[in-house]
């Protein structure tokens, strides 16, 4: 029996030769498994580990159909794209409710830090972008496609050493390579500058050996919304409070 057979409860009726009409109750919401509680199966009919795979695939891949195909090929989970979509939306809605409860508790100063030990180094990185969406309630397909803005915050705890002097006083070699920088930031048409051959990649050869100073990421969580900046700020503040960022000895806030 495959992992999917173990993970997913069967909703099919048993063969007629195994049924006794006088002893078989009409199923109300799928077949109940006697081992449901022992296996930690919830109302979705999947074990927590399989449900996590389904939600991650549904939220990460470009479409629910592609997520279902990936689950069949890579995780041996037989599921339809529509079912992936339903589960992703249900679990997503539950996470939104919990997120908003946390933000409201923070607003009313009732939110306590979930992380007991203060982190030593933390960073909050925020940015916005554009994404395509469709108008809901108009059936299948991309009906009335339009762009919307999203706001995303990444909250990270880090492991980092301190140094008496700057471990990297000069910019990285690739940022001192004029051609490389020009390729990354092209000038508007008609305003291109003449190439300067004084700065070349060969300058990096004279740079001292790089010091391994970069911080190492330990934990990362993210919050995001398409609502306004005020709502976004409350979500970021609540997540930082829950992770005890205010007790960190070193902090960084990164934004454009």
Coordinates of C-alpha atoms in Angstrom, one line a residue:
X1 CA 0.0 0.0 0.0
X2 CA 1.3 3.4 -0.9
X3 CA 1.9 6.3 1.5
X4 CA -1.1 8.1 0.0
X5 CA -3.3 5.1 0.8
X6 CA -2.1 5.2 4.4
X7 CA -2.4 9.0 4.6
X8 CA -5.8 9.6 3.0
X9 CA -9.0 8.1 4.4
X10 CA -11.0 6.2 1.8
X11 CA -14.4 7.5 1.1
X12 CA -15.3 4.6 -1.2
X13 CA -17.9 2.1 0.0
X14 CA -16.7 -1.5 0.6
X15 CA -17.6 -4.2 -2.0
X16 CA -21.1 -5.4 -1.7
X17 CA -20.0 -8.9 -0.6
X18 CA -18.5 -7.3 2.6
X19 CA -21.6 -5.2 3.3
X20 CA -24.4 -6.2 5.6
X21 CA -27.4 -3.8 5.0
X22 CA -28.7 -4.4 8.5
X23 CA -25.4 -3.4 10.1
X24 CA -24.2 -0.6 7.8
X25 CA -25.0 3.0 8.7
X26 CA -25.3 5.6 6.0
X27 CA -22.0 7.6 5.9
X28 CA -22.5 11.3 6.9
X29 CA -19.1 12.8 6.2
X30 CA -16.8 10.1 4.8
X31 CA -15.8 6.9 6.5
X32 CA -14.6 7.2 10.1
X33 CA -11.3 5.5 10.8
X34 CA -10.9 3.9 14.2
X35 CA -7.3 5.0 14.2
X36 CA -8.2 8.6 13.3
X37 CA -7.1 10.1 16.6
X38 CA -4.1 7.9 16.9
X39 CA -2.9 9.0 13.5
X40 CA -3.7 12.6 14.2
X41 CA -6.1 12.8 11.2
X42 CA -8.2 15.9 11.0
X43 CA -11.5 16.7 9.2
X44 CA -9.5 17.1 5.9
X45 CA -8.8 13.3 5.8
X46 CA -5.0 13.6 5.6
X47 CA -2.3 13.2 8.2
X48 CA -0.5 16.4 9.2
X49 CA 2.6 15.6 7.2
X50 CA 0.6 14.9 4.0
X51 CA -1.6 18.0 4.5
X52 CA 1.5 20.1 4.9
X53 CA 2.9 18.9 1.6
X54 CA -0.5 19.6 -0.1
X55 CA -0.7 23.2 1.3
X56 CA 3.0 23.9 0.5
X57 CA 2.6 22.7 -3.1
X58 CA -0.7 24.6 -3.5
X59 CA 0.7 27.8 -2.2
X60 CA 4.1 27.6 -4.0
X61 CA 3.5 26.3 -7.5
X62 CA 1.9 28.4 -10.2
X63 CA -1.4 26.5 -10.3
X64 CA -3.3 23.9 -8.3
X65 CA -3.3 21.5 -11.2
X66 CA 0.5 21.6 -11.3
X67 CA 0.6 21.2 -7.6
X68 CA -1.6 18.1 -7.8
X69 CA 0.7 16.6 -10.5
X70 CA 3.8 17.3 -8.5
X71 CA 2.2 15.6 -5.4
X72 CA 1.3 12.6 -7.5
X73 CA 4.8 12.3 -9.0
X74 CA 7.0 13.2 -6.0
X75 CA 4.9 12.4 -2.9
X76 CA 2.7 9.6 -4.2
X77 CA -0.4 11.5 -3.1
X78 CA -3.4 11.1 -5.4
X79 CA -5.3 14.3 -5.4
X80 CA -7.1 16.6 -7.8
X81 CA -6.2 20.2 -8.6
X82 CA -9.6 21.3 -7.3
X83 CA -9.1 19.5 -4.0
X84 CA -5.6 21.1 -3.7
X85 CA -7.3 24.5 -4.2
X86 CA -10.0 23.9 -1.6
X87 CA -7.5 22.7 1.0
X88 CA -5.1 25.6 0.3
X89 CA -7.9 28.1 0.6
X90 CA -9.3 26.6 3.8
X91 CA -6.0 26.4 5.6
X92 CA -5.0 29.8 4.3
X93 CA -8.2 31.3 5.8
X94 CA -7.4 29.6 9.1
X95 CA -3.9 31.1 9.1
X96 CA -5.3 34.5 8.3
X97 CA -7.7 34.4 11.3
X98 CA -4.8 33.4 13.6
X99 CA -2.6 36.1 12.2
X100 CA -5.3 38.8 12.7
X101 CA -6.0 37.6 16.2
X102 CA -2.3 38.0 17.0
X103 CA -2.3 41.5 15.4
X104 CA -5.3 42.6 17.5
X105 CA -3.7 41.2 20.7
X106 CA -0.6 43.2 19.9
X107 CA -2.7 46.4 19.3
X108 CA -4.4 46.0 22.7
X109 CA -1.1 45.2 24.4
X110 CA -2.2 41.7 25.3
X111 CA 0.3 39.8 23.1
X112 CA 3.1 38.1 25.0
X113 CA 6.3 36.9 23.4
X114 CA 6.1 33.3 22.2
X115 CA 9.9 32.9 22.1
X116 CA 11.2 32.9 25.7
X117 CA 14.9 33.5 25.1
X118 CA 15.8 36.8 23.6
X119 CA 17.5 36.5 20.2
X120 CA 20.9 38.1 19.9
X121 CA 20.6 39.4 16.3
X122 CA 17.4 40.1 14.4
X123 CA 16.5 41.7 11.1
X124 CA 13.2 42.8 9.6
X125 CA 13.1 43.1 5.8
X126 CA 10.1 44.7 4.1
X127 CA 9.3 45.2 0.4
X128 CA 6.3 45.5 -1.9
X129 CA 5.6 44.2 -5.3
X130 CA 2.9 43.7 -7.9
X131 CA 1.0 40.5 -8.8
X132 CA -1.8 39.6 -11.2
X133 CA -5.2 38.5 -9.9
X134 CA -8.6 38.0 -11.3
X135 CA -12.1 39.1 -10.2
X136 CA -13.8 36.5 -8.0
X137 CA -17.2 35.1 -8.7
X138 CA -17.0 35.1 -12.5
X139 CA -16.3 31.4 -13.0
X140 CA -13.2 29.6 -14.2
X141 CA -10.5 31.3 -16.1
X142 CA -8.7 34.7 -15.8
X143 CA -11.8 36.9 -15.7
X144 CA -11.0 40.7 -15.5
X145 CA -7.2 40.2 -14.9
X146 CA -5.6 43.2 -13.1
X147 CA -2.6 44.1 -11.0
X148 CA -2.5 44.5 -7.3
X149 CA 0.2 45.5 -4.8
X150 CA 1.4 43.2 -2.1
X151 CA 3.4 44.0 1.0
X152 CA 5.7 41.4 2.4
X153 CA 7.9 41.3 5.6
X154 CA 10.6 38.8 6.3
X155 CA 11.6 38.5 10.0
X156 CA 14.9 36.7 10.6
X157 CA 16.9 35.7 13.7
X158 CA 20.6 35.4 13.0
X159 CA 23.9 34.1 14.3
X160 CA 26.6 36.7 14.0
X161 CA 30.0 37.6 15.4
X162 CA 31.2 41.1 16.2
X163 CA 34.4 42.5 14.9
X164 CA 36.8 45.2 16.1
X165 CA 37.2 46.5 12.6
X166 CA 35.0 46.4 9.5
X167 CA 35.5 42.8 8.0
X168 CA 34.7 44.1 4.6
X169 CA 35.6 47.8 4.3
X170 CA 35.3 47.8 0.5
X171 CA 32.2 46.8 -1.6
X172 CA 32.3 43.3 -3.1
X173 CA 34.4 43.0 -6.2
X174 CA 31.4 42.6 -8.5
X175 CA 30.1 46.0 -7.4
X176 CA 33.4 47.6 -8.3
X177 CA 33.3 46.0 -11.8
X178 CA 31.8 48.9 -13.9
X179 CA 30.6 46.7 -16.7
X180 CA 28.8 44.4 -14.3
X181 CA 27.2 47.3 -12.5
X182 CA 26.2 48.9 -15.9
X183 CA 24.6 45.6 -16.9
X184 CA 22.6 45.5 -13.7
X185 CA 21.5 49.2 -13.9
X186 CA 21.2 50.1 -17.5
X187 CA 20.9 53.8 -18.3
X188 CA 17.8 55.1 -20.1
X189 CA 18.0 55.0 -23.8
X190 CA 20.1 58.0 -25.2
X191 CA 21.9 58.6 -21.8
X192 CA 24.4 55.8 -21.9
X193 CA 27.8 56.8 -20.7
X194 CA 31.1 56.0 -22.3
X195 CA 32.7 52.8 -21.1
X196 CA 35.4 53.3 -18.6
X197 CA 38.1 50.6 -18.8
X198 CA 40.0 51.8 -15.7
X199 CA 37.9 49.6 -13.4
X200 CA 38.1 46.0 -14.5
X201 CA 37.5 42.7 -12.9
X202 CA 41.3 42.3 -12.5
X203 CA 41.1 44.8 -9.6
X204 CA 39.5 42.1 -7.6
X205 CA 42.8 40.1 -7.7
X206 CA 44.5 42.6 -5.5
X207 CA 41.7 42.4 -2.9
X208 CA 42.7 40.6 0.3
X209 CA 41.1 37.3 1.1
X210 CA 37.5 37.6 2.1
X211 CA 36.6 37.2 5.7
X212 CA 33.7 34.8 6.5
X213 CA 31.7 37.5 8.4
X214 CA 28.3 37.0 6.9
X215 CA 25.6 36.2 9.5
X216 CA 23.9 32.8 9.4
X217 CA 20.1 32.6 9.3
X218 CA 18.5 30.6 12.1
X219 CA 14.8 31.2 11.8
X220 CA 12.7 33.0 9.3
X221 CA 9.0 33.8 9.3
X222 CA 7.0 36.0 6.9
X223 CA 3.8 38.0 6.9
X224 CA 2.2 39.6 3.9
X225 CA -1.0 41.4 2.9
X226 CA -2.6 43.3 0.1
X227 CA -4.2 45.8 2.5
X228 CA -2.8 49.3 3.3
X229 CA 0.4 50.2 5.1
X230 CA -1.3 50.7 8.4
X231 CA -2.6 47.2 8.5
X232 CA 0.7 45.9 7.2
X233 CA 2.6 47.7 10.0
X234 CA 0.4 46.1 12.7
X235 CA 1.0 42.6 11.2
X236 CA 4.8 43.2 11.2
X237 CA 4.8 44.6 14.7
X238 CA 2.8 41.7 16.1
X239 CA 5.1 39.1 14.5
X240 CA 8.2 40.9 15.9
X241 CA 6.6 41.0 19.3
X242 CA 5.7 37.4 19.3
X243 CA 9.3 36.5 18.3
X244 CA 10.7 38.7 21.1
X245 CA 12.6 40.9 18.7
X246 CA 12.4 43.9 21.1
X247 CA 14.8 42.1 23.5
X248 CA 17.5 41.5 20.8
X249 CA 20.9 43.0 21.4
X250 CA 21.4 43.9 17.7
X251 CA 18.7 44.9 15.3
X252 CA 18.5 45.8 11.6
X253 CA 15.6 47.1 9.5
X254 CA 16.0 46.7 5.8
X255 CA 13.9 48.5 3.2
X256 CA 14.1 50.5 0.0

